[in-house]
């Protein structure tokens, strides 16, 4: 049995790659480290975005683990343009995984870059690992293993959030939200 803890980053000052954690986000990172500490984490991989990396850096320090950074865990770009109805556009992409807005990537494309990261972690010798990413990509990774997951599940995600995916071999036997607000 292997456990992958999918983590959404703590509260940040914005969406830019270099956006810092807010003061509340820094407190959340402390809480996140205390929450994950007893899980015997052996490996951590993170999005290169500052808010993701800083959300898990305290846990890595406490566990004596270097954080692997993987570009494939960056947030999914819905569109190359700002849209006031972006939530409506996002909702549709959970139903039509191939839908791609101009300058963005489809849900399928985003899953296709993120799931190999998870599979690589699974192929390692780690019994308990953490993957830190962003809300939309995390929801799509969950959807890959349970097609019932959709927009409403994404909308309920918190900063931070933690899901445990348990695997027996290559098969995901359990998806469970374990973070408590």
PDB file of C-alpha atoms in Angstrom:
ATOM      1  CA  UNK A   1       0.000   0.000   0.000  1.00  0.00           C
ATOM      2  CA  UNK A   2       1.276   3.446  -0.973  1.00  0.00           C
ATOM      3  CA  UNK A   3      -0.180   6.818  -0.043  1.00  0.00           C
ATOM      4  CA  UNK A   4       0.119   9.925  -2.172  1.00  0.00           C
ATOM      5  CA  UNK A   5      -0.937  13.115  -0.428  1.00  0.00           C
ATOM      6  CA  UNK A   6      -2.120  15.647  -3.005  1.00  0.00           C
ATOM      7  CA  UNK A   7      -1.770  19.104  -1.487  1.00  0.00           C
ATOM      8  CA  UNK A   8      -3.179  22.393  -2.687  1.00  0.00           C
ATOM      9  CA  UNK A   9      -0.967  25.306  -1.708  1.00  0.00           C
ATOM     10  CA  UNK A  10      -1.712  27.712   1.135  1.00  0.00           C
ATOM     11  CA  UNK A  11      -3.246  31.164   0.688  1.00  0.00           C
ATOM     12  CA  UNK A  12      -1.165  33.443  -1.530  1.00  0.00           C
ATOM     13  CA  UNK A  13      -1.067  37.086  -2.547  1.00  0.00           C
ATOM     14  CA  UNK A  14      -2.048  36.326  -6.140  1.00  0.00           C
ATOM     15  CA  UNK A  15      -1.802  33.990  -9.111  1.00  0.00           C
ATOM     16  CA  UNK A  16       1.629  34.956 -10.446  1.00  0.00           C
ATOM     17  CA  UNK A  17       4.328  32.299 -10.324  1.00  0.00           C
ATOM     18  CA  UNK A  18       6.258  34.345  -7.755  1.00  0.00           C
ATOM     19  CA  UNK A  19       3.245  35.251  -5.569  1.00  0.00           C
ATOM     20  CA  UNK A  20       4.191  34.981  -1.904  1.00  0.00           C
ATOM     21  CA  UNK A  21       2.151  33.390   0.856  1.00  0.00           C
ATOM     22  CA  UNK A  22       0.005  35.842   2.788  1.00  0.00           C
ATOM     23  CA  UNK A  23       0.412  36.078   6.551  1.00  0.00           C
ATOM     24  CA  UNK A  24      -2.566  33.713   6.841  1.00  0.00           C
ATOM     25  CA  UNK A  25      -0.870  31.446   4.289  1.00  0.00           C
ATOM     26  CA  UNK A  26       2.282  31.311   6.405  1.00  0.00           C
ATOM     27  CA  UNK A  27       0.200  30.246   9.415  1.00  0.00           C
ATOM     28  CA  UNK A  28      -1.520  27.654   7.227  1.00  0.00           C
ATOM     29  CA  UNK A  29       1.889  26.286   6.187  1.00  0.00           C
ATOM     30  CA  UNK A  30       2.754  25.768   9.855  1.00  0.00           C
ATOM     31  CA  UNK A  31      -0.521  23.922  10.366  1.00  0.00           C
ATOM     32  CA  UNK A  32       0.016  21.894   7.192  1.00  0.00           C
ATOM     33  CA  UNK A  33       3.476  20.781   8.370  1.00  0.00           C
ATOM     34  CA  UNK A  34       2.082  19.730  11.758  1.00  0.00           C
ATOM     35  CA  UNK A  35      -0.762  17.879  10.019  1.00  0.00           C
ATOM     36  CA  UNK A  36       1.495  15.938   7.635  1.00  0.00           C
ATOM     37  CA  UNK A  37       4.395  15.334  10.054  1.00  0.00           C
ATOM     38  CA  UNK A  38       2.926  12.097  11.517  1.00  0.00           C
ATOM     39  CA  UNK A  39       2.315  10.643   8.023  1.00  0.00           C
ATOM     40  CA  UNK A  40       5.936   9.423   7.648  1.00  0.00           C
ATOM     41  CA  UNK A  41       6.526  11.372   4.454  1.00  0.00           C
ATOM     42  CA  UNK A  42       9.528  10.106   2.498  1.00  0.00           C
ATOM     43  CA  UNK A  43       9.365  12.196  -0.680  1.00  0.00           C
ATOM     44  CA  UNK A  44       8.022  15.618  -1.666  1.00  0.00           C
ATOM     45  CA  UNK A  45       7.555  17.026  -5.162  1.00  0.00           C
ATOM     46  CA  UNK A  46       6.184  20.513  -5.766  1.00  0.00           C
ATOM     47  CA  UNK A  47       5.070  22.912  -8.437  1.00  0.00           C
ATOM     48  CA  UNK A  48       7.824  25.464  -9.099  1.00  0.00           C
ATOM     49  CA  UNK A  49       5.464  28.301  -8.140  1.00  0.00           C
ATOM     50  CA  UNK A  50       6.575  30.062  -4.979  1.00  0.00           C
ATOM     51  CA  UNK A  51       3.244  29.597  -3.171  1.00  0.00           C
ATOM     52  CA  UNK A  52       3.357  25.820  -3.639  1.00  0.00           C
ATOM     53  CA  UNK A  53       7.011  25.448  -2.684  1.00  0.00           C
ATOM     54  CA  UNK A  54       6.674  27.637   0.434  1.00  0.00           C
ATOM     55  CA  UNK A  55       3.527  25.795   1.510  1.00  0.00           C
ATOM     56  CA  UNK A  56       5.517  22.595   2.004  1.00  0.00           C
ATOM     57  CA  UNK A  57       9.045  23.837   2.761  1.00  0.00           C
ATOM     58  CA  UNK A  58       8.603  23.704   6.545  1.00  0.00           C
ATOM     59  CA  UNK A  59       7.514  20.045   6.408  1.00  0.00           C
ATOM     60  CA  UNK A  60      10.466  19.230   4.156  1.00  0.00           C
ATOM     61  CA  UNK A  61      12.820  20.897   6.624  1.00  0.00           C
ATOM     62  CA  UNK A  62      11.300  19.025   9.577  1.00  0.00           C
ATOM     63  CA  UNK A  63      11.548  15.694   7.731  1.00  0.00           C
ATOM     64  CA  UNK A  64      15.043  16.357   6.374  1.00  0.00           C
ATOM     65  CA  UNK A  65      13.786  15.944   2.801  1.00  0.00           C
ATOM     66  CA  UNK A  66      14.799  17.940  -0.256  1.00  0.00           C
ATOM     67  CA  UNK A  67      11.842  19.145  -2.308  1.00  0.00           C
ATOM     68  CA  UNK A  68      11.879  17.975  -5.908  1.00  0.00           C
ATOM     69  CA  UNK A  69      10.493  20.700  -8.174  1.00  0.00           C
ATOM     70  CA  UNK A  70       8.577  19.658 -11.281  1.00  0.00           C
ATOM     71  CA  UNK A  71       7.356  22.071 -13.964  1.00  0.00           C
ATOM     72  CA  UNK A  72       4.550  19.660 -14.856  1.00  0.00           C
ATOM     73  CA  UNK A  73       2.802  20.580 -11.582  1.00  0.00           C
ATOM     74  CA  UNK A  74       2.272  24.232 -12.578  1.00  0.00           C
ATOM     75  CA  UNK A  75      -1.324  25.421 -12.551  1.00  0.00           C
ATOM     76  CA  UNK A  76      -3.376  24.748 -15.634  1.00  0.00           C
ATOM     77  CA  UNK A  77      -3.886  27.759 -17.894  1.00  0.00           C
ATOM     78  CA  UNK A  78      -7.565  27.900 -18.807  1.00  0.00           C
ATOM     79  CA  UNK A  79      -7.172  30.600 -21.453  1.00  0.00           C
ATOM     80  CA  UNK A  80      -4.597  33.049 -22.694  1.00  0.00           C
ATOM     81  CA  UNK A  81      -7.099  35.853 -22.085  1.00  0.00           C
ATOM     82  CA  UNK A  82      -8.985  37.070 -19.046  1.00  0.00           C
ATOM     83  CA  UNK A  83     -12.697  36.263 -19.137  1.00  0.00           C
ATOM     84  CA  UNK A  84     -15.258  37.610 -16.683  1.00  0.00           C
ATOM     85  CA  UNK A  85     -17.127  34.307 -17.062  1.00  0.00           C
ATOM     86  CA  UNK A  86     -14.037  32.184 -16.406  1.00  0.00           C
ATOM     87  CA  UNK A  87     -15.889  30.052 -13.832  1.00  0.00           C
ATOM     88  CA  UNK A  88     -18.499  29.082 -16.438  1.00  0.00           C
ATOM     89  CA  UNK A  89     -15.717  28.237 -18.870  1.00  0.00           C
ATOM     90  CA  UNK A  90     -13.934  26.179 -16.224  1.00  0.00           C
ATOM     91  CA  UNK A  91     -17.144  24.280 -15.378  1.00  0.00           C
ATOM     92  CA  UNK A  92     -17.544  23.160 -18.997  1.00  0.00           C
ATOM     93  CA  UNK A  93     -13.969  21.829 -19.118  1.00  0.00           C
ATOM     94  CA  UNK A  94     -14.753  19.288 -16.401  1.00  0.00           C
ATOM     95  CA  UNK A  95     -17.420  17.796 -18.688  1.00  0.00           C
ATOM     96  CA  UNK A  96     -15.590  18.178 -21.994  1.00  0.00           C
ATOM     97  CA  UNK A  97     -11.991  17.215 -21.266  1.00  0.00           C
ATOM     98  CA  UNK A  98     -10.906  18.050 -24.831  1.00  0.00           C
ATOM     99  CA  UNK A  99     -12.284  21.622 -24.813  1.00  0.00           C
ATOM    100  CA  UNK A 100      -9.430  24.075 -25.183  1.00  0.00           C
ATOM    101  CA  UNK A 101      -9.827  27.843 -25.086  1.00  0.00           C
ATOM    102  CA  UNK A 102      -7.501  30.076 -27.096  1.00  0.00           C
ATOM    103  CA  UNK A 103      -4.082  30.237 -25.428  1.00  0.00           C
ATOM    104  CA  UNK A 104      -5.006  27.668 -22.772  1.00  0.00           C
ATOM    105  CA  UNK A 105      -4.793  23.942 -22.297  1.00  0.00           C
ATOM    106  CA  UNK A 106      -7.594  21.421 -22.178  1.00  0.00           C
ATOM    107  CA  UNK A 107      -8.315  19.388 -19.079  1.00  0.00           C
ATOM    108  CA  UNK A 108      -6.978  16.357 -20.931  1.00  0.00           C
ATOM    109  CA  UNK A 109      -3.705  18.152 -21.739  1.00  0.00           C
ATOM    110  CA  UNK A 110      -3.305  19.252 -18.113  1.00  0.00           C
ATOM    111  CA  UNK A 111      -3.973  15.723 -16.849  1.00  0.00           C
ATOM    112  CA  UNK A 112      -1.546  14.304 -19.406  1.00  0.00           C
ATOM    113  CA  UNK A 113       1.318  16.354 -17.970  1.00  0.00           C
ATOM    114  CA  UNK A 114       0.443  15.931 -14.276  1.00  0.00           C
ATOM    115  CA  UNK A 115      -0.473  12.251 -13.997  1.00  0.00           C
ATOM    116  CA  UNK A 116       3.007  11.064 -15.116  1.00  0.00           C
ATOM    117  CA  UNK A 117       4.442  12.906 -12.091  1.00  0.00           C
ATOM    118  CA  UNK A 118       2.164  10.893  -9.812  1.00  0.00           C
ATOM    119  CA  UNK A 119       2.996   7.665 -11.651  1.00  0.00           C
ATOM    120  CA  UNK A 120       6.719   8.363 -11.302  1.00  0.00           C
ATOM    121  CA  UNK A 121       6.283   8.864  -7.567  1.00  0.00           C
ATOM    122  CA  UNK A 122       4.335   5.594  -7.380  1.00  0.00           C
ATOM    123  CA  UNK A 123       7.092   3.738  -9.206  1.00  0.00           C
ATOM    124  CA  UNK A 124       9.571   4.846  -6.537  1.00  0.00           C
ATOM    125  CA  UNK A 125      10.183   3.058  -3.264  1.00  0.00           C
ATOM    126  CA  UNK A 126       8.265   5.604  -1.181  1.00  0.00           C
ATOM    127  CA  UNK A 127       5.327   4.403   0.905  1.00  0.00           C
ATOM    128  CA  UNK A 128       4.193   7.984   1.671  1.00  0.00           C
ATOM    129  CA  UNK A 129       4.794  10.945  -0.621  1.00  0.00           C
ATOM    130  CA  UNK A 130       3.474  14.476  -1.047  1.00  0.00           C
ATOM    131  CA  UNK A 131       2.666  16.210  -4.336  1.00  0.00           C
ATOM    132  CA  UNK A 132       2.037  19.958  -4.020  1.00  0.00           C
ATOM    133  CA  UNK A 133       0.168  21.725  -6.782  1.00  0.00           C
ATOM    134  CA  UNK A 134      -2.695  24.105  -7.534  1.00  0.00           C
ATOM    135  CA  UNK A 135      -6.456  23.820  -7.235  1.00  0.00           C
ATOM    136  CA  UNK A 136      -7.486  23.180 -10.820  1.00  0.00           C
ATOM    137  CA  UNK A 137      -4.688  20.729 -11.514  1.00  0.00           C
ATOM    138  CA  UNK A 138      -5.301  18.907  -8.227  1.00  0.00           C
ATOM    139  CA  UNK A 139      -9.011  18.518  -9.081  1.00  0.00           C
ATOM    140  CA  UNK A 140      -8.100  17.170 -12.519  1.00  0.00           C
ATOM    141  CA  UNK A 141      -5.658  14.689 -10.993  1.00  0.00           C
ATOM    142  CA  UNK A 142      -8.449  13.468  -8.711  1.00  0.00           C
ATOM    143  CA  UNK A 143     -10.815  13.270 -11.695  1.00  0.00           C
ATOM    144  CA  UNK A 144      -8.331  11.039 -13.499  1.00  0.00           C
ATOM    145  CA  UNK A 145      -8.852   8.423 -10.783  1.00  0.00           C
ATOM    146  CA  UNK A 146     -12.566   9.127 -10.190  1.00  0.00           C
ATOM    147  CA  UNK A 147     -14.526  10.499 -13.140  1.00  0.00           C
ATOM    148  CA  UNK A 148     -17.330  11.662 -10.824  1.00  0.00           C
ATOM    149  CA  UNK A 149     -15.115  14.501  -9.604  1.00  0.00           C
ATOM    150  CA  UNK A 150     -15.980  17.779 -11.270  1.00  0.00           C
ATOM    151  CA  UNK A 151     -16.350  21.513 -11.021  1.00  0.00           C
ATOM    152  CA  UNK A 152     -18.334  21.397  -7.779  1.00  0.00           C
ATOM    153  CA  UNK A 153     -15.494  19.470  -6.118  1.00  0.00           C
ATOM    154  CA  UNK A 154     -12.963  22.013  -7.393  1.00  0.00           C
ATOM    155  CA  UNK A 155     -15.111  24.823  -6.020  1.00  0.00           C
ATOM    156  CA  UNK A 156     -15.073  23.236  -2.539  1.00  0.00           C
ATOM    157  CA  UNK A 157     -11.254  23.093  -2.355  1.00  0.00           C
ATOM    158  CA  UNK A 158      -9.670  25.150   0.393  1.00  0.00           C
ATOM    159  CA  UNK A 159      -6.233  26.721   0.773  1.00  0.00           C
ATOM    160  CA  UNK A 160      -4.554  24.522   1.747  1.00  0.00           C
ATOM    161  CA  UNK A 161      -6.273  21.235   1.084  1.00  0.00           C
ATOM    162  CA  UNK A 162      -5.074  17.636   1.328  1.00  0.00           C
ATOM    163  CA  UNK A 163      -6.357  14.479  -0.334  1.00  0.00           C
ATOM    164  CA  UNK A 164      -4.940  11.028   0.326  1.00  0.00           C
ATOM    165  CA  UNK A 165      -4.847   8.646  -2.615  1.00  0.00           C
ATOM    166  CA  UNK A 166      -4.111   5.080  -1.536  1.00  0.00           C
ATOM    167  CA  UNK A 167      -2.697   2.652  -4.074  1.00  0.00           C
ATOM    168  CA  UNK A 168      -2.339  -1.079  -4.151  1.00  0.00           C
ATOM    169  CA  UNK A 169       0.015  -1.685  -7.042  1.00  0.00           C
ATOM    170  CA  UNK A 170      -1.008   0.694  -9.832  1.00  0.00           C
ATOM    171  CA  UNK A 171      -4.632   0.746  -8.728  1.00  0.00           C
ATOM    172  CA  UNK A 172      -6.049   3.650  -6.720  1.00  0.00           C
ATOM    173  CA  UNK A 173      -8.158   1.995  -4.036  1.00  0.00           C
ATOM    174  CA  UNK A 174      -9.206   5.096  -2.103  1.00  0.00           C
ATOM    175  CA  UNK A 175      -9.500   8.862  -2.557  1.00  0.00           C
ATOM    176  CA  UNK A 176     -10.183  10.706   0.646  1.00  0.00           C
ATOM    177  CA  UNK A 177     -10.139  14.360   1.628  1.00  0.00           C
ATOM    178  CA  UNK A 178      -8.286  14.384   4.934  1.00  0.00           C
ATOM    179  CA  UNK A 179      -7.703  18.108   5.548  1.00  0.00           C
ATOM    180  CA  UNK A 180      -9.915  19.710   8.146  1.00  0.00           C
ATOM    181  CA  UNK A 181     -10.451  23.446   7.967  1.00  0.00           C
TER     182      UNK A 181
END
